[in-house]
PDB file of C-alpha atoms and ligand atoms in Angstrom:
ATOM      1  CA  ALA G 578       4.737  39.012   0.551  1.00 51.00           C
ATOM      2  CA  SER G 579       3.573  42.069   1.905  1.00 61.00           C
ATOM      3  CA  PRO G 580       3.023  45.131  -1.129  1.00 69.00           C
ATOM      4  CA  ALA G 581       5.765  47.662  -1.220  1.00 77.00           C
ATOM      5  CA  ARG G 582       5.130  50.427   0.800  1.00 86.00           C
ATOM      6  CA  ASP G 583       7.168  54.309   0.623  1.00 92.00           C
ATOM      7  CA  ARG G 584       6.746  55.229   3.849  1.00 96.00           C
ATOM      8  CA  LEU G 585       7.808  53.475   6.691  1.00 97.00           C
ATOM      9  CA  ARG G 586       5.105  52.606   9.990  1.00 97.00           C
ATOM     10  CA  ILE G 587       6.154  52.604  13.951  1.00 98.00           C
ATOM     11  CA  ALA G 588       3.465  51.240  16.397  1.00 98.00           C
ATOM     12  CA  ILE G 589       3.985  52.533  20.065  1.00 98.00           C
ATOM     13  CA  GLN G 590       2.045  52.694  23.155  1.00 98.00           C
ATOM     14  CA  LYS G 591      -0.727  55.222  22.908  1.00 96.00           C
ATOM     15  CA  SER G 592      -1.090  55.893  26.550  1.00 95.00           C
ATOM     16  CA  GLY G 593       0.757  54.121  29.549  1.00 97.00           C
ATOM     17  CA  ARG G 594       4.582  54.031  30.648  1.00 98.00           C
ATOM     18  CA  LEU G 595       6.094  53.996  27.074  1.00 98.00           C
ATOM     19  CA  ALA G 596       4.049  56.465  25.476  1.00 97.00           C
ATOM     20  CA  GLU G 597       5.751  59.629  26.020  1.00 97.00           C
ATOM     21  CA  PRO G 598       9.387  58.760  26.197  1.00 98.00           C
ATOM     22  CA  ALA G 599       8.722  56.406  22.840  1.00 98.00           C
ATOM     23  CA  ARG G 600       7.563  60.003  20.771  1.00 96.00           C
ATOM     24  CA  SER G 601       9.975  62.082  22.321  1.00 97.00           C
ATOM     25  CA  LEU G 602      13.007  59.676  21.287  1.00 98.00           C
ATOM     26  CA  LEU G 603      11.569  59.553  17.535  1.00 98.00           C
ATOM     27  CA  ALA G 604      10.764  63.697  17.763  1.00 97.00           C
ATOM     28  CA  ALA G 605      14.548  63.727  18.891  1.00 98.00           C
ATOM     29  CA  CYS G 606      15.185  61.698  15.746  1.00 98.00           C
ATOM     30  CA  GLY G 607      13.302  64.751  13.841  1.00 98.00           C
ATOM     31  CA  LEU G 608      10.549  63.217  12.887  1.00 97.00           C
ATOM     32  CA  SER G 609       7.014  65.320  13.169  1.00 96.00           C
ATOM     33  CA  TRP G 610       3.557  63.926  12.528  1.00 95.00           C
ATOM     34  CA  ARG G 611       0.379  65.583  11.894  1.00 92.00           C
ATOM     35  CA  GLN G 612      -2.526  64.128  14.245  1.00 76.00           C
ATOM     36  CA  SER G 613      -5.210  62.487  12.958  1.00 73.00           C
ATOM     37  CA  ARG G 614      -8.672  62.853  14.212  1.00 69.00           C
ATOM     38  CA  ASP G 615      -9.134  59.383  15.738  1.00 72.00           C
ATOM     39  CA  LYS G 616      -5.382  60.409  17.041  1.00 81.00           C
ATOM     40  CA  LEU G 617      -4.542  56.605  16.189  1.00 92.00           C
ATOM     41  CA  PHE G 618      -2.602  57.171  13.282  1.00 94.00           C
ATOM     42  CA  CYS G 619      -0.203  60.209  12.948  1.00 95.00           C
ATOM     43  CA  TYR G 620       1.135  61.244   9.491  1.00 95.00           C
ATOM     44  CA  GLY G 621       4.667  61.856   9.359  1.00 96.00           C
ATOM     45  CA  GLU G 622       5.362  65.135   7.899  1.00 96.00           C
ATOM     46  CA  SER G 623       9.576  66.044   8.180  1.00 95.00           C
ATOM     47  CA  LEU G 624      10.274  62.496   7.104  1.00 96.00           C
ATOM     48  CA  PRO G 625       7.771  59.528   5.387  1.00 97.00           C
ATOM     49  CA  VAL G 626       7.422  57.715   9.003  1.00 97.00           C
ATOM     50  CA  ASP G 627       3.612  57.380  10.401  1.00 97.00           C
ATOM     51  CA  LEU G 628       2.992  55.749  14.206  1.00 97.00           C
ATOM     52  CA  LEU G 629       0.468  53.909  14.823  1.00 97.00           C
ATOM     53  CA  LEU G 630      -0.953  54.287  18.490  1.00 96.00           C
ATOM     54  CA  VAL G 631      -1.496  50.943  20.204  1.00 97.00           C
ATOM     55  CA  ARG G 632      -1.867  49.109  23.202  1.00 98.00           C
ATOM     56  CA  ASP G 633       1.819  47.184  23.859  1.00 98.00           C
ATOM     57  CA  ASP G 634       0.681  44.188  23.713  1.00 97.00           C
ATOM     58  CA  ASP G 635      -0.283  44.513  20.131  1.00 98.00           C
ATOM     59  CA  ILE G 636       2.986  45.894  18.956  1.00 98.00           C
ATOM     60  CA  PRO G 637       4.743  42.341  18.385  1.00 98.00           C
ATOM     61  CA  GLY G 638       1.866  40.882  16.724  1.00 98.00           C
ATOM     62  CA  LEU G 639       1.301  44.471  14.214  1.00 98.00           C
ATOM     63  CA  ILE G 640       5.375  43.782  13.207  1.00 98.00           C
ATOM     64  CA  ALA G 641       4.828  39.622  13.102  1.00 97.00           C
ATOM     65  CA  ASP G 642       1.841  40.788  10.499  1.00 96.00           C
ATOM     66  CA  GLY G 643       3.716  43.113   8.588  1.00 95.00           C
ATOM     67  CA  VAL G 644       1.162  46.152   9.456  1.00 96.00           C
ATOM     68  CA  CYS G 645       4.150  47.930  11.296  1.00 97.00           C
ATOM     69  CA  ASP G 646       7.867  47.565  10.308  1.00 97.00           C
ATOM     70  CA  LEU G 647       9.101  48.672  13.474  1.00 98.00           C
ATOM     71  CA  GLY G 648       7.617  49.297  16.994  1.00 98.00           C
ATOM     72  CA  ILE G 649       9.046  50.471  20.426  1.00 99.00           C
ATOM     73  CA  VAL G 650       7.646  47.922  22.916  1.00 99.00           C
ATOM     74  CA  GLY G 651       9.092  46.585  26.725  1.00 98.00           C
ATOM     75  CA  ARG G 652      11.591  43.712  25.701  1.00 98.00           C
ATOM     76  CA  ASN G 653       9.486  41.423  28.426  1.00 98.00           C
ATOM     77  CA  GLU G 654       6.423  41.937  26.049  1.00 98.00           C
ATOM     78  CA  LEU G 655       8.756  41.181  22.889  1.00 98.00           C
ATOM     79  CA  ASP G 656       9.910  38.649  24.831  1.00 98.00           C
ATOM     80  CA  GLU G 657       6.628  37.023  26.020  1.00 98.00           C
ATOM     81  CA  GLN G 658       5.246  36.605  22.564  1.00 98.00           C
ATOM     82  CA  ALA G 659       8.640  35.396  21.032  1.00 98.00           C
ATOM     83  CA  ALA G 660       8.109  32.639  23.910  1.00 98.00           C
ATOM     84  CA  GLU G 661       4.524  31.761  23.120  1.00 98.00           C
ATOM     85  CA  ARG G 662       5.535  31.455  19.603  1.00 98.00           C
ATOM     86  CA  ARG G 663       8.249  29.452  19.825  1.00 98.00           C
ATOM     87  CA  ARG G 664       6.494  26.646  22.331  1.00 97.00           C
ATOM     88  CA  ASN G 665       3.681  26.603  19.473  1.00 98.00           C
ATOM     89  CA  GLY G 666       6.079  25.639  16.724  1.00 98.00           C
ATOM     90  CA  MET G 667       5.849  29.337  14.920  1.00 98.00           C
ATOM     91  CA  PRO G 668       8.652  30.611  13.144  1.00 97.00           C
ATOM     92  CA  ASP G 669      10.581  33.954  14.951  1.00 97.00           C
ATOM     93  CA  ALA G 670       9.114  36.775  13.276  1.00 97.00           C
ATOM     94  CA  TYR G 671      10.928  39.986  15.508  1.00 96.00           C
ATOM     95  CA  GLN G 672      14.031  41.226  16.791  1.00 97.00           C
ATOM     96  CA  SER G 673      15.311  43.859  18.896  1.00 98.00           C
ATOM     97  CA  LEU G 674      17.173  46.059  17.103  1.00 98.00           C
ATOM     98  CA  ARG G 675      18.157  48.515  19.555  1.00 98.00           C
ATOM     99  CA  GLY G 676      17.989  48.890  23.636  1.00 98.00           C
ATOM    100  CA  LEU G 677      16.358  52.395  23.937  1.00 98.00           C
ATOM    101  CA  GLY G 678      17.654  53.182  27.679  1.00 98.00           C
ATOM    102  CA  PHE G 679      14.019  54.183  29.384  1.00 98.00           C
ATOM    103  CA  GLY G 680      11.037  51.724  30.717  1.00 98.00           C
ATOM    104  CA  GLN G 681      13.765  49.989  32.916  1.00 98.00           C
ATOM    105  CA  CYS G 682      11.984  47.117  35.080  1.00 98.00           C
ATOM    106  CA  ARG G 683      13.080  43.785  35.719  1.00 98.00           C
ATOM    107  CA  LEU G 684      10.497  40.424  35.323  1.00 98.00           C
ATOM    108  CA  MET G 685      10.784  38.779  38.911  1.00 98.00           C
ATOM    109  CA  LEU G 686       9.629  36.394  41.559  1.00 98.00           C
ATOM    110  CA  ALA G 687       8.222  37.610  44.545  1.00 98.00           C
ATOM    111  CA  VAL G 688       7.205  35.466  47.491  1.00 98.00           C
ATOM    112  CA  PRO G 689       4.772  36.326  50.637  1.00 98.00           C
ATOM    113  CA  GLU G 690       7.291  38.589  52.817  1.00 98.00           C
ATOM    114  CA  GLU G 691       7.452  36.058  55.944  1.00 97.00           C
ATOM    115  CA  TRP G 692       9.206  33.263  53.558  1.00 98.00           C
ATOM    116  CA  GLU G 693      12.057  31.932  54.320  1.00 97.00           C
ATOM    117  CA  TRP G 694      13.777  31.887  50.629  1.00 97.00           C
ATOM    118  CA  ARG G 695      16.465  28.956  49.959  1.00 96.00           C
ATOM    119  CA  GLY G 696      16.037  28.535  46.421  1.00 96.00           C
ATOM    120  CA  VAL G 697      14.218  27.597  42.877  1.00 97.00           C
ATOM    121  CA  GLU G 698      13.764  24.035  44.472  1.00 97.00           C
ATOM    122  CA  GLN G 699      11.070  25.869  46.599  1.00 97.00           C
ATOM    123  CA  LEU G 700       8.987  25.942  43.762  1.00 98.00           C
ATOM    124  CA  ALA G 701       8.249  22.003  43.431  1.00 98.00           C
ATOM    125  CA  GLY G 702       4.302  21.917  43.150  1.00 98.00           C
ATOM    126  CA  LEU G 703       3.626  25.195  43.954  1.00 98.00           C
ATOM    127  CA  ARG G 704       0.970  28.010  41.897  1.00 98.00           C
ATOM    128  CA  ILE G 705       3.036  31.019  40.237  1.00 98.00           C
ATOM    129  CA  ALA G 706       0.368  33.948  39.257  1.00 98.00           C
ATOM    130  CA  THR G 707       1.930  35.692  36.305  1.00 98.00           C
ATOM    131  CA  SER G 708       1.009  37.523  33.079  1.00 98.00           C
ATOM    132  CA  TYR G 709       3.625  35.902  31.523  1.00 98.00           C
ATOM    133  CA  PRO G 710       3.259  32.092  31.070  1.00 98.00           C
ATOM    134  CA  ALA G 711       5.842  31.689  28.186  1.00 98.00           C
ATOM    135  CA  ILE G 712       8.841  33.631  29.846  1.00 98.00           C
ATOM    136  CA  LEU G 713       8.065  31.693  33.195  1.00 98.00           C
ATOM    137  CA  ALA G 714       7.111  28.533  31.767  1.00 98.00           C
ATOM    138  CA  ASP G 715      10.621  28.382  29.779  1.00 98.00           C
ATOM    139  CA  TRP G 716      12.553  29.377  32.666  1.00 98.00           C
ATOM    140  CA  LEU G 717      11.201  27.160  35.030  1.00 98.00           C
ATOM    141  CA  GLU G 718      11.901  24.227  32.414  1.00 98.00           C
ATOM    142  CA  ARG G 719      15.770  25.698  32.234  1.00 98.00           C
ATOM    143  CA  GLN G 720      15.812  25.300  36.237  1.00 98.00           C
ATOM    144  CA  GLY G 721      14.455  21.884  35.701  1.00 98.00           C
ATOM    145  CA  VAL G 722      11.689  23.031  38.409  1.00 97.00           C
ATOM    146  CA  ASP G 723       7.749  21.495  38.158  1.00 98.00           C
ATOM    147  CA  ALA G 724       5.778  24.237  39.394  1.00 98.00           C
ATOM    148  CA  GLN G 725       2.459  25.419  38.388  1.00 98.00           C
ATOM    149  CA  VAL G 726       1.631  28.744  35.932  1.00 98.00           C
ATOM    150  CA  VAL G 727      -1.434  30.386  36.397  1.00 98.00           C
ATOM    151  CA  GLU G 728      -2.058  32.846  33.373  1.00 98.00           C
ATOM    152  CA  LEU G 729      -3.552  36.114  34.908  1.00 98.00           C
ATOM    153  CA  SER G 730      -4.083  39.608  32.500  1.00 95.00           C
ATOM    154  CA  GLY G 731      -3.827  41.563  35.445  1.00 92.00           C
ATOM    155  CA  SER G 732      -3.816  42.470  39.351  1.00 93.00           C
ATOM    156  CA  VAL G 733      -1.370  39.394  39.801  1.00 98.00           C
ATOM    157  CA  GLU G 734       0.739  41.105  42.951  1.00 97.00           C
ATOM    158  CA  ILE G 735      -3.188  39.954  44.821  1.00 97.00           C
ATOM    159  CA  ALA G 736      -3.212  36.803  44.142  1.00 98.00           C
ATOM    160  CA  PRO G 737      -1.338  35.398  47.056  1.00 97.00           C
ATOM    161  CA  ARG G 738      -3.714  36.968  49.036  1.00 96.00           C
ATOM    162  CA  LEU G 739      -6.450  35.270  47.166  1.00 96.00           C
ATOM    163  CA  GLY G 740      -5.376  32.392  47.580  1.00 96.00           C
ATOM    164  CA  THR G 741      -5.671  31.633  43.506  1.00 97.00           C
ATOM    165  CA  ALA G 742      -1.441  31.350  44.153  1.00 98.00           C
ATOM    166  CA  ASP G 743       1.444  30.771  45.960  1.00 98.00           C
ATOM    167  CA  LEU G 744       3.600  33.543  44.765  1.00 98.00           C
ATOM    168  CA  ILE G 745       4.046  35.687  41.574  1.00 98.00           C
ATOM    169  CA  CYS G 746       6.286  36.534  38.582  1.00 98.00           C
ATOM    170  CA  ASP G 747       6.011  39.746  37.181  1.00 98.00           C
ATOM    171  CA  LEU G 748       7.601  43.541  36.690  1.00 98.00           C
ATOM    172  CA  VAL G 749       8.956  45.566  39.107  1.00 98.00           C
ATOM    173  CA  SER G 750      10.368  48.656  39.178  1.00 95.00           C
ATOM    174  CA  SER G 751      10.866  50.291  42.319  1.00 95.00           C
ATOM    175  CA  GLY G 752       9.112  47.306  44.867  1.00 93.00           C
ATOM    176  CA  ALA G 753       6.766  49.665  46.049  1.00 96.00           C
ATOM    177  CA  THR G 754       3.998  47.691  44.629  1.00 95.00           C
ATOM    178  CA  LEU G 755       5.661  44.520  45.687  1.00 97.00           C
ATOM    179  CA  ALA G 756       6.065  45.959  49.197  1.00 97.00           C
ATOM    180  CA  ALA G 757       2.078  46.925  49.582  1.00 97.00           C
ATOM    181  CA  ASN G 758       0.985  43.456  48.929  1.00 97.00           C
ATOM    182  CA  GLN G 759       3.634  42.223  51.812  1.00 97.00           C
ATOM    183  CA  LEU G 760       5.504  40.309  49.061  1.00 98.00           C
ATOM    184  CA  LYS G 761       9.242  40.224  48.657  1.00 98.00           C
ATOM    185  CA  PRO G 762      11.444  39.585  45.235  1.00 98.00           C
ATOM    186  CA  VAL G 763      13.384  36.765  45.299  1.00 98.00           C
ATOM    187  CA  GLU G 764      14.303  36.056  41.347  1.00 98.00           C
ATOM    188  CA  THR G 765      14.788  37.986  38.200  1.00 98.00           C
ATOM    189  CA  LEU G 766      13.900  36.031  35.555  1.00 98.00           C
ATOM    190  CA  LEU G 767      14.304  39.087  32.878  1.00 98.00           C
ATOM    191  CA  GLU G 768      15.698  42.764  32.892  1.00 98.00           C
ATOM    192  CA  SER G 769      14.548  44.805  30.567  1.00 98.00           C
ATOM    193  CA  GLU G 770      13.707  47.954  29.029  1.00 98.00           C
ATOM    194  CA  ALA G 771      12.143  49.764  25.698  1.00 98.00           C
ATOM    195  CA  VAL G 772      13.763  48.019  22.713  1.00 98.00           C
ATOM    196  CA  LEU G 773      12.823  49.490  19.039  1.00 98.00           C
ATOM    197  CA  ALA G 774      11.982  46.074  17.720  1.00 98.00           C
ATOM    198  CA  GLY G 775      11.765  45.290  13.732  1.00 98.00           C
ATOM    199  CA  ALA G 776      10.710  42.374  11.322  1.00 97.00           C
ATOM    200  CA  VAL G 777      13.069  39.318  11.372  1.00 95.00           C
ATOM    201  CA  ARG G 778      13.116  39.930   7.269  1.00 92.00           C
ATOM    202  CA  GLU G 779      13.578  43.658   6.792  1.00 90.00           C
ATOM    203  CA  PRO G 780      12.203  45.389   3.790  1.00 90.00           C
ATOM    204  CA  ASN G 781      14.200  45.434   0.568  1.00 90.00           C
ATOM    205  CA  ASP G 782      11.709  47.964  -1.376  1.00 92.00           C
ATOM    206  CA  MET G 783      12.067  52.323  -0.399  1.00 92.00           C
ATOM    207  CA  ARG G 784      11.642  51.336   3.385  1.00 95.00           C
ATOM    208  CA  ALA G 785      15.278  49.935   3.902  1.00 95.00           C
ATOM    209  CA  GLY G 786      17.132  53.150   3.333  1.00 95.00           C
ATOM    210  CA  LEU G 787      14.595  54.956   5.854  1.00 96.00           C
ATOM    211  CA  LEU G 788      15.004  52.247   8.440  1.00 97.00           C
ATOM    212  CA  ALA G 789      18.907  52.556   8.018  1.00 97.00           C
ATOM    213  CA  MET G 790      18.730  56.580   8.607  1.00 97.00           C
ATOM    214  CA  LEU G 791      16.559  56.142  11.109  1.00 98.00           C
ATOM    215  CA  LEU G 792      18.368  53.411  13.426  1.00 98.00           C
ATOM    216  CA  LYS G 793      21.305  55.835  12.407  1.00 98.00           C
ATOM    217  CA  ARG G 794      19.437  58.619  13.952  1.00 98.00           C
ATOM    218  CA  VAL G 795      18.638  56.887  17.219  1.00 98.00           C
ATOM    219  CA  ASP G 796      21.642  55.575  17.561  1.00 98.00           C
ATOM    220  CA  GLY G 797      22.900  59.521  17.459  1.00 98.00           C
ATOM    221  CA  VAL G 798      20.043  60.700  19.818  1.00 98.00           C
ATOM    222  CA  LEU G 799      20.810  57.610  22.356  1.00 97.00           C
ATOM    223  CA  HIS G 800      25.043  58.336  21.977  1.00 96.00           C
ATOM    224  CA  GLN G 801      24.117  62.019  23.495  1.00 95.00           C
ATOM    225  CA  ARG G 802      21.948  60.781  26.536  1.00 90.00           C
ATOM    226  CA  ASP G 803      24.855  58.784  27.786  1.00 86.00           C
TER     227      ASP G 803
HETATM  228  P1  ATP V1113      -1.421  48.807  27.494  1.00 52.57           P
HETATM  229  O1  ATP V1113      -2.578  49.572  27.520  1.00 52.57           O
HETATM  230  O2  ATP V1113      -0.707  49.363  26.505  1.00 52.57           O
HETATM  231  O3  ATP V1113      -1.797  47.881  27.732  1.00 52.57           O
HETATM  232  P2  ATP V1113       0.280  48.398  29.918  1.00 52.57           P
HETATM  233  O4  ATP V1113      -0.966  48.697  31.121  1.00 52.57           O
HETATM  234  O5  ATP V1113       0.166  46.730  29.590  1.00 52.57           O
HETATM  235  O6  ATP V1113      -0.728  49.405  28.910  1.00 52.57           O
HETATM  236  P3  ATP V1113       1.839  50.058  31.220  1.00 52.57           P
HETATM  237  O7  ATP V1113       1.860  50.023  32.303  1.00 52.57           O
HETATM  238  O8  ATP V1113       1.607  51.421  30.782  1.00 52.57           O
HETATM  239  O9  ATP V1113       1.589  48.727  30.146  1.00 52.57           O
HETATM  240  O10 ATP V1113       3.795  49.462  30.720  1.00 52.57           O
HETATM  241  C1  ATP V1113       3.667  49.473  29.869  1.00 52.57           C
HETATM  242  C2  ATP V1113       5.762  48.604  30.040  1.00 52.57           C
HETATM  243  O11 ATP V1113       6.613  49.407  30.050  1.00 52.57           O
HETATM  244  C3  ATP V1113       5.673  47.541  30.419  1.00 52.57           C
HETATM  245  O12 ATP V1113       5.413  46.191  29.355  1.00 52.57           O
HETATM  246  C4  ATP V1113       7.339  47.086  30.694  1.00 52.57           C
HETATM  247  O13 ATP V1113       8.192  47.309  29.693  1.00 52.57           O
HETATM  248  C5  ATP V1113       7.633  48.831  31.538  1.00 52.57           C
HETATM  249  N1  ATP V1113       7.374  48.974  32.567  1.00 52.57           N
HETATM  250  C6  ATP V1113       8.441  49.699  33.425  1.00 52.57           C
HETATM  251  N2  ATP V1113       8.294  49.685  35.115  1.00 52.57           N
HETATM  252  C7  ATP V1113       7.118  49.185  34.832  1.00 52.57           C
HETATM  253  C8  ATP V1113       6.500  48.334  35.850  1.00 52.57           C
HETATM  254  N3  ATP V1113       6.914  48.898  37.402  1.00 52.57           N
HETATM  255  N4  ATP V1113       5.440  47.962  35.727  1.00 52.57           N
HETATM  256  C9  ATP V1113       4.825  47.256  35.030  1.00 52.57           C
HETATM  257  N5  ATP V1113       5.673  48.182  33.798  1.00 52.57           N
HETATM  258  C10 ATP V1113       6.619  48.682  33.590  1.00 52.57           C
HETATM  259 ZN1   ZN V1114      -0.296  45.964  27.432  1.00 52.57          ZN
END
């Protein structure tokens, strides 16, 4: 068990799509911080709620390890790491507490524009490039289709042109990146947005009250934004 703590620690993206909206949501909840020299840790001033600025990929693990109590991360990233844990026989470690209404995107299959799409049976024997191998593998199993998952950490959309895959499974928001790579979206695996994530096991020390208060404030801000 982790030692009792009297401050709450929230991991958010240091830079990238979710960085600014995550910070402004927390600021709208009445939080303010003193920024440290290294700019990785922000000490909470108005409330004992500190920020850790990290890569989004690290957020689920920081929660699982108890380094952070909460995180703001895309559902895509949280679900991928949860699916990977499950596939490795590990217990669930985190849960999504609230959908936050920003960072919306879809995890989609996209195929070369010239393909005629006739449905998932068409995927049998094909190679699919993705940065979301666990979500994709789960989905393929549910669909009962045997395709090969090719894991790539970036530039997934050029894989079909390079010949390293036949099609891709990637995040799509406007569709402009797909179009620029002569790809078209055909199936949605996941509707994503930024979520406030927390550990499966809730804190039972001073942090419990802070967490409840923060959730109430988040709900208030989200309600105002509707
Ligand atoms: P980091 O340096 O933190 O690893 P990153 O490059 O992995 O950053 P971003 O591109 O900033 O991450 O995306 C963060 C999140 O924003 C995604 O995980 C997703 O939830 C969301 N998002 C919304 N629209 C898109 C999109 N069109 N492409 C990618 N991610 C999107
Ligand atoms: Zn990332």
